[in-house]
Amino acid sequence: MGKYIFVTGGVVSSVGKGTVAASIGRILAVRGLRVNFVKIDPYVNVDAGTLNPFSHGEVFVTDDGGETDLDLGWYERFLDITTSRESNITTGQIYSEVIAKERRGDYLGQCVQIVPHVTDEIKRRIRKAAAGDVDAVVVEVGGTVGDIESQPFLEAVRQMRLEEGFENTLFVHVALVLTLKATGEFKTKALQHSVNTMRSIGIQPDIIVARSDRPIDEAARRKVALFGTLPERAVFSSYDVEYVYEVPMILERQGMGEYIIQRLGLGPAQPDWTEWMRVLDMYSKAAHKVRIAVCGKYTQLADSYVSIKEALQHAGIHAGARAEIDWIGTELFEKDPDSIGMLSSYDGILVPGGFGKRGTEGMIECIKFSRVNDIPFLGICFGLQLSVVEFARNVCGLHDAASTELNPETPHPVIDLLPEQRGMERLGGTMRLGSLPIHVKEGTLAHRLYRRSIIHQRHRHRYEVNPDYWPILQEKGLIFSGFSPDGRRVEIIENPGNSFFLATQYHPEYLSRPNRPEPAYHGFVKAALERKLGHVKMSSPQLVDIDP
């Protein structure tokens, strides 16, 4: 029988439940146990695809095309696994299924209610994740205890304790412990109230993780244990660290692994942290620093580009450097064109994905600056599309070139809507999504990076390089180095006039792992480091702008 570990949060959201859940998964995995994950998001949206990154962070895309919560990215990075759309449960999904069953008559005239019909559907979805070759399922319940939206999910997992048995279920509660600046004293009252709220709905935490800016002291640990009705060894401290991948080891050293194994009867397997420690060692020994400017439109919230941030960090440590990232909103360059010169102080420039017109002219100026000044450049999805626009305008002489997403009336639609997207009425789940094969052209930078002719990468886009403009773009020197299998769609572009200029239609950051950096990011950061150290070698003369 599979084991279920339920991770809940209290006091405030974004307290680090996802990191704790992923760390628990890693703690089990290093003991040879097979782990699956479920992230519950109580919002009524069916998935994360239509959510603004400012409000919810990035949309993480799975191999099977799920547009999911960003925490699935943490699960994949921590365990080097592949999740699926079924790993993310939302209120919208649950109610859609319950209503569909009611419309079919599946409930045979019953009055459809939250209990048992909604909670039964939640439990069914959770148990589905435990099917097959799985020893434990880590279930993270999003939001905070006490939220109206979370109540059906908390009721469902409360019922699972009764149905699956005490020995097969474990409740881990993560809550903030405040620190008073004036005295440096830990304040646990908010955590205590959070635990009391859990008890009021029938759930007694088996483990409490105190989230704080520094390790809690013994007095605070005793107080948390006393008011949480737990032994002190069931109270753990998760505190701020420089590198998020330190968290599993922090919890392991406090005895969390041994406690969970004993509590769930998962056996005496000894952990093997060798590979994980190797990664942490690379981080501590990184001798250099590279400054990377990420020039986008959602830069006010770091979680908007969390997979990009992690991919740059992974690439950095494997190149012997720490990536220092500055998030730059490109509207700045539209309001103050002279400010673009600030980018000369960076070792690399990255333009990420996005939607809509805001800030796009600033992004195009960033791309032009990196190309003209030969600063290593990486464009992702929207970054590829705007790179084509920049090249068309400034190298091909198509001065009004644009994407039809940004200017439907452009005389030169070098980026246009995918044919299959025309007439699409629904926004949710209708983009070109998920893992798709890409044919990489031999003799190109992309082929040198990936070292293979066919790769698989995850996509999320509606627009593409317009085939009508392929001839002029290629005649002027732009290289198309990756295509869809049918040859109809450009997936990778390069500018051979630069030491490193690569843009991808897909999102390579989703496949980056701390122990295995994604090749496009690795190549980009290595090029940035080489530039910093003065090892730049031009592969061919630089392309020259055409004067307007």
PDB file of N, CA and C in Angstrom, residues 357-420:
ATOM      1  N   LYS A 357       2.012  43.428 -26.093  1.00  0.00           N
ATOM      2  CA  LYS A 357       2.870  44.454 -26.690  1.00  0.00           C
ATOM      3  C   LYS A 357       3.751  45.190 -25.692  1.00  0.00           C
ATOM      4  N   ARG A 358       3.323  45.282 -24.442  1.00  0.00           N
ATOM      5  CA  ARG A 358       4.042  46.100 -23.471  1.00  0.00           C
ATOM      6  C   ARG A 358       5.514  45.689 -23.367  1.00  0.00           C
ATOM      7  N   GLY A 359       6.406  46.650 -23.507  1.00  0.00           N
ATOM      8  CA  GLY A 359       7.835  46.410 -23.322  1.00  0.00           C
ATOM      9  C   GLY A 359       8.538  45.767 -24.497  1.00  0.00           C
ATOM     10  N   THR A 360       7.804  45.460 -25.591  1.00  0.00           N
ATOM     11  CA  THR A 360       8.432  44.688 -26.664  1.00  0.00           C
ATOM     12  C   THR A 360       9.448  45.496 -27.467  1.00  0.00           C
ATOM     13  N   GLU A 361       9.197  46.788 -27.665  1.00  0.00           N
ATOM     14  CA  GLU A 361      10.191  47.595 -28.385  1.00  0.00           C
ATOM     15  C   GLU A 361      11.477  47.693 -27.573  1.00  0.00           C
ATOM     16  N   GLY A 362      11.347  47.705 -26.258  1.00  0.00           N
ATOM     17  CA  GLY A 362      12.531  47.689 -25.402  1.00  0.00           C
ATOM     18  C   GLY A 362      13.291  46.377 -25.511  1.00  0.00           C
ATOM     19  N   MET A 363      12.554  45.270 -25.625  1.00  0.00           N
ATOM     20  CA  MET A 363      13.208  43.970 -25.809  1.00  0.00           C
ATOM     21  C   MET A 363      13.971  43.931 -27.131  1.00  0.00           C
ATOM     22  N   ILE A 364      13.359  44.485 -28.172  1.00  0.00           N
ATOM     23  CA  ILE A 364      14.006  44.510 -29.479  1.00  0.00           C
ATOM     24  C   ILE A 364      15.295  45.318 -29.412  1.00  0.00           C
ATOM     25  N   GLU A 365      15.284  46.418 -28.659  1.00  0.00           N
ATOM     26  CA  GLU A 365      16.509  47.205 -28.499  1.00  0.00           C
ATOM     27  C   GLU A 365      17.584  46.423 -27.739  1.00  0.00           C
ATOM     28  N   CYS A 366      17.166  45.623 -26.770  1.00  0.00           N
ATOM     29  CA  CYS A 366      18.126  44.769 -26.049  1.00  0.00           C
ATOM     30  C   CYS A 366      18.782  43.770 -26.994  1.00  0.00           C
ATOM     31  N   ILE A 367      17.965  43.172 -27.855  1.00  0.00           N
ATOM     32  CA  ILE A 367      18.477  42.188 -28.808  1.00  0.00           C
ATOM     33  C   ILE A 367      19.450  42.855 -29.775  1.00  0.00           C
ATOM     34  N   LYS A 368      19.082  44.022 -30.265  1.00  0.00           N
ATOM     35  CA  LYS A 368      19.969  44.753 -31.168  1.00  0.00           C
ATOM     36  C   LYS A 368      21.290  45.090 -30.478  1.00  0.00           C
ATOM     37  N   PHE A 369      21.216  45.544 -29.241  1.00  0.00           N
ATOM     38  CA  PHE A 369      22.423  45.919 -28.508  1.00  0.00           C
ATOM     39  C   PHE A 369      23.354  44.720 -28.337  1.00  0.00           C
ATOM     40  N   SER A 370      22.782  43.574 -28.007  1.00  0.00           N
ATOM     41  CA  SER A 370      23.625  42.386 -27.817  1.00  0.00           C
ATOM     42  C   SER A 370      24.241  41.942 -29.133  1.00  0.00           C
ATOM     43  N   ARG A 371      23.479  42.043 -30.227  1.00  0.00           N
ATOM     44  CA  ARG A 371      24.005  41.628 -31.529  1.00  0.00           C
ATOM     45  C   ARG A 371      25.110  42.553 -32.006  1.00  0.00           C
ATOM     46  N   VAL A 372      24.864  43.862 -31.960  1.00  0.00           N
ATOM     47  CA  VAL A 372      25.826  44.836 -32.468  1.00  0.00           C
ATOM     48  C   VAL A 372      27.104  44.848 -31.638  1.00  0.00           C
ATOM     49  N   ASN A 373      26.976  44.642 -30.324  1.00  0.00           N
ATOM     50  CA  ASN A 373      28.133  44.704 -29.440  1.00  0.00           C
ATOM     51  C   ASN A 373      28.701  43.324 -29.106  1.00  0.00           C
ATOM     52  N   ASP A 374      28.183  42.309 -29.757  1.00  0.00           N
ATOM     53  CA  ASP A 374      28.640  40.931 -29.576  1.00  0.00           C
ATOM     54  C   ASP A 374      28.676  40.518 -28.100  1.00  0.00           C
ATOM     55  N   ILE A 375      27.584  40.756 -27.421  1.00  0.00           N
ATOM     56  CA  ILE A 375      27.403  40.248 -26.055  1.00  0.00           C
ATOM     57  C   ILE A 375      26.629  38.941 -26.176  1.00  0.00           C
ATOM     58  N   PRO A 376      27.100  37.850 -25.564  1.00  0.00           N
ATOM     59  CA  PRO A 376      26.390  36.569 -25.664  1.00  0.00           C
ATOM     60  C   PRO A 376      24.901  36.744 -25.400  1.00  0.00           C
ATOM     61  N   PHE A 377      24.095  36.138 -26.268  1.00  0.00           N
ATOM     62  CA  PHE A 377      22.640  36.338 -26.218  1.00  0.00           C
ATOM     63  C   PHE A 377      21.911  35.005 -26.287  1.00  0.00           C
ATOM     64  N   LEU A 378      20.858  34.901 -25.472  1.00  0.00           N
ATOM     65  CA  LEU A 378      19.949  33.761 -25.526  1.00  0.00           C
ATOM     66  C   LEU A 378      18.522  34.288 -25.537  1.00  0.00           C
ATOM     67  N   GLY A 379      17.746  33.894 -26.544  1.00  0.00           N
ATOM     68  CA  GLY A 379      16.339  34.269 -26.627  1.00  0.00           C
ATOM     69  C   GLY A 379      15.457  33.051 -26.437  1.00  0.00           C
ATOM     70  N   ILE A 380      14.398  33.208 -25.664  1.00  0.00           N
ATOM     71  CA  ILE A 380      13.503  32.095 -25.352  1.00  0.00           C
ATOM     72  C   ILE A 380      12.096  32.407 -25.852  1.00  0.00           C
ATOM     73  N   CYS A 381      11.571  31.596 -26.762  1.00  0.00           N
ATOM     74  CA  CYS A 381      10.190  31.688 -27.236  1.00  0.00           C
ATOM     75  C   CYS A 381       9.885  33.075 -27.829  1.00  0.00           C
ATOM     76  N   PHE A 382       9.285  33.964 -27.066  1.00  0.00           N
ATOM     77  CA  PHE A 382       9.054  35.341 -27.495  1.00  0.00           C
ATOM     78  C   PHE A 382      10.383  35.998 -27.853  1.00  0.00           C
ATOM     79  N   GLY A 383      11.437  35.602 -27.130  1.00  0.00           N
ATOM     80  CA  GLY A 383      12.767  36.130 -27.411  1.00  0.00           C
ATOM     81  C   GLY A 383      13.248  35.750 -28.800  1.00  0.00           C
ATOM     82  N   LEU A 384      12.908  34.549 -29.269  1.00  0.00           N
ATOM     83  CA  LEU A 384      13.231  34.174 -30.645  1.00  0.00           C
ATOM     84  C   LEU A 384      12.436  35.025 -31.626  1.00  0.00           C
ATOM     85  N   GLN A 385      11.160  35.181 -31.381  1.00  0.00           N
ATOM     86  CA  GLN A 385      10.307  35.913 -32.311  1.00  0.00           C
ATOM     87  C   GLN A 385      10.761  37.366 -32.447  1.00  0.00           C
ATOM     88  N   LEU A 386      11.102  37.987 -31.330  1.00  0.00           N
ATOM     89  CA  LEU A 386      11.555  39.377 -31.391  1.00  0.00           C
ATOM     90  C   LEU A 386      12.960  39.485 -31.973  1.00  0.00           C
ATOM     91  N   SER A 387      13.760  38.420 -31.837  1.00  0.00           N
ATOM     92  CA  SER A 387      15.074  38.411 -32.486  1.00  0.00           C
ATOM     93  C   SER A 387      14.922  38.427 -34.004  1.00  0.00           C
ATOM     94  N   VAL A 388      13.934  37.701 -34.494  1.00  0.00           N
ATOM     95  CA  VAL A 388      13.655  37.705 -35.933  1.00  0.00           C
ATOM     96  C   VAL A 388      13.170  39.084 -36.376  1.00  0.00           C
ATOM     97  N   VAL A 389      12.316  39.704 -35.578  1.00  0.00           N
ATOM     98  CA  VAL A 389      11.842  41.055 -35.892  1.00  0.00           C
ATOM     99  C   VAL A 389      13.019  42.030 -35.953  1.00  0.00           C
ATOM    100  N   GLU A 390      13.904  41.953 -34.962  1.00  0.00           N
ATOM    101  CA  GLU A 390      15.062  42.859 -34.930  1.00  0.00           C
ATOM    102  C   GLU A 390      15.951  42.661 -36.146  1.00  0.00           C
ATOM    103  N   PHE A 391      16.212  41.413 -36.493  1.00  0.00           N
ATOM    104  CA  PHE A 391      17.065  41.111 -37.638  1.00  0.00           C
ATOM    105  C   PHE A 391      16.424  41.591 -38.934  1.00  0.00           C
ATOM    106  N   ALA A 392      15.120  41.371 -39.050  1.00  0.00           N
ATOM    107  CA  ALA A 392      14.408  41.795 -40.256  1.00  0.00           C
ATOM    108  C   ALA A 392      14.465  43.310 -40.423  1.00  0.00           C
ATOM    109  N   ARG A 393      14.299  44.024 -39.335  1.00  0.00           N
ATOM    110  CA  ARG A 393      14.309  45.482 -39.411  1.00  0.00           C
ATOM    111  C   ARG A 393      15.705  46.032 -39.715  1.00  0.00           C
ATOM    112  N   ASN A 394      16.692  45.561 -38.972  1.00  0.00           N
ATOM    113  CA  ASN A 394      17.998  46.227 -38.956  1.00  0.00           C
ATOM    114  C   ASN A 394      19.042  45.598 -39.851  1.00  0.00           C
ATOM    115  N   VAL A 395      18.831  44.368 -40.285  1.00  0.00           N
ATOM    116  CA  VAL A 395      19.778  43.724 -41.189  1.00  0.00           C
ATOM    117  C   VAL A 395      19.152  43.520 -42.575  1.00  0.00           C
ATOM    118  N   CYS A 396      17.882  43.116 -42.608  1.00  0.00           N
ATOM    119  CA  CYS A 396      17.217  42.875 -43.893  1.00  0.00           C
ATOM    120  C   CYS A 396      16.630  44.153 -44.495  1.00  0.00           C
ATOM    121  N   GLY A 397      16.538  45.205 -43.692  1.00  0.00           N
ATOM    122  CA  GLY A 397      15.993  46.460 -44.210  1.00  0.00           C
ATOM    123  C   GLY A 397      14.488  46.527 -44.244  1.00  0.00           C
ATOM    124  N   LEU A 398      13.805  45.595 -43.588  1.00  0.00           N
ATOM    125  CA  LEU A 398      12.332  45.597 -43.519  1.00  0.00           C
ATOM    126  C   LEU A 398      11.927  46.407 -42.286  1.00  0.00           C
ATOM    127  N   HIS A 399      11.956  47.721 -42.420  1.00  0.00           N
ATOM    128  CA  HIS A 399      11.940  48.593 -41.241  1.00  0.00           C
ATOM    129  C   HIS A 399      10.644  48.535 -40.431  1.00  0.00           C
ATOM    130  N   ASP A 400       9.561  48.135 -41.035  1.00  0.00           N
ATOM    131  CA  ASP A 400       8.285  48.049 -40.311  1.00  0.00           C
ATOM    132  C   ASP A 400       7.934  46.615 -39.944  1.00  0.00           C
ATOM    133  N   ALA A 401       8.921  45.728 -39.997  1.00  0.00           N
ATOM    134  CA  ALA A 401       8.655  44.323 -39.670  1.00  0.00           C
ATOM    135  C   ALA A 401       8.169  44.189 -38.232  1.00  0.00           C
ATOM    136  N   ALA A 402       7.275  43.239 -38.012  1.00  0.00           N
ATOM    137  CA  ALA A 402       6.727  43.021 -36.663  1.00  0.00           C
ATOM    138  C   ALA A 402       6.075  41.647 -36.613  1.00  0.00           C
ATOM    139  N   SER A 403       5.634  41.300 -35.440  1.00  0.00           N
ATOM    140  CA  SER A 403       4.782  40.137 -35.251  1.00  0.00           C
ATOM    141  C   SER A 403       3.332  40.579 -35.354  1.00  0.00           C
ATOM    142  N   THR A 404       2.495  39.765 -35.964  1.00  0.00           N
ATOM    143  CA  THR A 404       1.078  40.122 -36.061  1.00  0.00           C
ATOM    144  C   THR A 404       0.402  40.111 -34.697  1.00  0.00           C
ATOM    145  N   GLU A 405       1.030  39.491 -33.700  1.00  0.00           N
ATOM    146  CA  GLU A 405       0.502  39.589 -32.340  1.00  0.00           C
ATOM    147  C   GLU A 405       0.586  41.027 -31.855  1.00  0.00           C
ATOM    148  N   LEU A 406       1.642  41.749 -32.269  1.00  0.00           N
ATOM    149  CA  LEU A 406       1.893  43.094 -31.776  1.00  0.00           C
ATOM    150  C   LEU A 406       1.348  44.161 -32.716  1.00  0.00           C
ATOM    151  N   ASN A 407       1.334  43.866 -34.008  1.00  0.00           N
ATOM    152  CA  ASN A 407       0.832  44.814 -35.003  1.00  0.00           C
ATOM    153  C   ASN A 407       0.162  44.035 -36.131  1.00  0.00           C
ATOM    154  N   PRO A 408      -1.127  43.803 -36.025  1.00  0.00           N
ATOM    155  CA  PRO A 408      -1.830  43.023 -37.059  1.00  0.00           C
ATOM    156  C   PRO A 408      -1.750  43.641 -38.452  1.00  0.00           C
ATOM    157  N   GLU A 409      -1.455  44.941 -38.543  1.00  0.00           N
ATOM    158  CA  GLU A 409      -1.432  45.634 -39.830  1.00  0.00           C
ATOM    159  C   GLU A 409      -0.023  45.790 -40.389  1.00  0.00           C
ATOM    160  N   THR A 410       0.973  45.164 -39.790  1.00  0.00           N
ATOM    161  CA  THR A 410       2.344  45.318 -40.266  1.00  0.00           C
ATOM    162  C   THR A 410       2.477  44.895 -41.726  1.00  0.00           C
ATOM    163  N   PRO A 411       3.236  45.656 -42.535  1.00  0.00           N
ATOM    164  CA  PRO A 411       3.438  45.249 -43.932  1.00  0.00           C
ATOM    165  C   PRO A 411       4.396  44.058 -44.061  1.00  0.00           C
ATOM    166  N   HIS A 412       5.134  43.777 -42.987  1.00  0.00           N
ATOM    167  CA  HIS A 412       6.095  42.673 -43.016  1.00  0.00           C
ATOM    168  C   HIS A 412       5.878  41.780 -41.786  1.00  0.00           C
ATOM    169  N   PRO A 413       4.904  40.877 -41.859  1.00  0.00           N
ATOM    170  CA  PRO A 413       4.610  39.989 -40.716  1.00  0.00           C
ATOM    171  C   PRO A 413       5.609  38.837 -40.641  1.00  0.00           C
ATOM    172  N   VAL A 414       6.824  39.148 -40.208  1.00  0.00           N
ATOM    173  CA  VAL A 414       7.862  38.113 -40.160  1.00  0.00           C
ATOM    174  C   VAL A 414       7.545  37.053 -39.105  1.00  0.00           C
ATOM    175  N   ILE A 415       6.713  37.413 -38.128  1.00  0.00           N
ATOM    176  CA  ILE A 415       6.189  36.459 -37.147  1.00  0.00           C
ATOM    177  C   ILE A 415       4.681  36.463 -37.281  1.00  0.00           C
ATOM    178  N   ASP A 416       4.102  35.276 -37.455  1.00  0.00           N
ATOM    179  CA  ASP A 416       2.664  35.213 -37.696  1.00  0.00           C
ATOM    180  C   ASP A 416       2.049  34.067 -36.898  1.00  0.00           C
ATOM    181  N   LEU A 417       0.746  34.114 -36.775  1.00  0.00           N
ATOM    182  CA  LEU A 417      -0.006  33.111 -36.030  1.00  0.00           C
ATOM    183  C   LEU A 417       0.152  31.738 -36.679  1.00  0.00           C
ATOM    184  N   LEU A 418       0.307  30.722 -35.862  1.00  0.00           N
ATOM    185  CA  LEU A 418       0.346  29.365 -36.377  1.00  0.00           C
ATOM    186  C   LEU A 418      -0.949  29.076 -37.148  1.00  0.00           C
ATOM    187  N   PRO A 419      -0.873  28.410 -38.297  1.00  0.00           N
ATOM    188  CA  PRO A 419      -2.094  28.155 -39.092  1.00  0.00           C
ATOM    189  C   PRO A 419      -3.191  27.474 -38.291  1.00  0.00           C
ATOM    190  N   GLU A 420      -2.810  26.522 -37.433  1.00  0.00           N
ATOM    191  CA  GLU A 420      -3.825  25.794 -36.678  1.00  0.00           C
ATOM    192  C   GLU A 420      -4.469  26.629 -35.570  1.00  0.00           C
TER     193      GLU A 420
END
